[in-house]
Amino acid sequence: IKNMAGFQLLILGCIMAYIQGAAIDISTCGTTKTCFGLPAGCDQSGNCNAVATWAATATGNKIAFELSAKTSGSINYYVAFGILEPGQSGMGNAIVIDCIGTGSQPVVSYSYNRGQTNQAVTGTPGLTVTSTEYANGEIRCFVERDQVVSSNATNFLDLSAGKSYKPLLAHGSASGGKKSYHLNNRAVASSATD
């Protein structure tokens, strides 16, 4: 009976860890994955209001992205990660992966920045959602994207090895499944990264 009680506590602990979700691990930033967070440098301090990480998958033909933002408990929130076309600055021309709180689970979609405007993209070609959640006051989305996505309508950018782009990150409130303006909750990397 003593062992049974210990076993029950172990099972209960595993269930609680599953229910609460796991925060994005930023301890391997710069070694096994690349990270970009807000405020600047938070991936070293571990205190990010929003963070995106990315790394090639084991098969090498996809990139795994993790997006997370603190929400203050609201499900009406979003975090968005953009990939800026070479030679662009500011919001520029960028394909954006959106993680938007709309109800019981966050929803993943694409949008596209053209200058200072952001427009939704129909469908999610080349994108596989592995999980989404609200946990511990955060919204989180985990997705994999094909390195090369064919589309006549949108420039999804070739993310093959050796290509460098500037990452963008924004977060803010959402309403009706649509992002609100991010105000100052945004950043553009100062230099390109793989």
mmCIF file of C-alpha atoms in Angstrom, residues 75-77 100-107 134 139 176-178:
data_model
loop_
_atom_site.group_PDB
_atom_site.id
_atom_site.type_symbol
_atom_site.label_atom_id
_atom_site.label_comp_id
_atom_site.label_asym_id
_atom_site.label_seq_id
_atom_site.Cartn_x
_atom_site.Cartn_y
_atom_site.Cartn_z
ATOM 1 C CA ILE A 75 -8.009 34.381 -23.840
ATOM 2 C CA ASN A 76 -8.505 37.358 -26.176
ATOM 3 C CA TYR A 77 -4.823 37.761 -26.937
ATOM 4 C CA ILE A 100 -4.725 34.085 -31.830
ATOM 5 C CA GLY A 101 -6.883 33.407 -28.794
ATOM 6 C CA THR A 102 -10.475 32.949 -29.869
ATOM 7 C CA GLY A 103 -12.092 30.677 -27.325
ATOM 8 C CA SER A 104 -11.248 27.324 -25.812
ATOM 9 C CA GLN A 105 -8.054 26.918 -27.900
ATOM 10 C CA PRO A 106 -5.807 29.389 -29.714
ATOM 11 C CA VAL A 107 -5.997 29.299 -33.514
ATOM 12 C CA TYR A 134 -3.513 28.562 -22.761
ATOM 13 C CA ILE A 139 -0.990 31.748 -24.976
ATOM 14 C CA GLY A 176 -13.394 38.130 -32.583
ATOM 15 C CA GLY A 177 -10.373 36.122 -33.737
ATOM 16 C CA LYS A 178 -8.655 39.221 -35.139
#
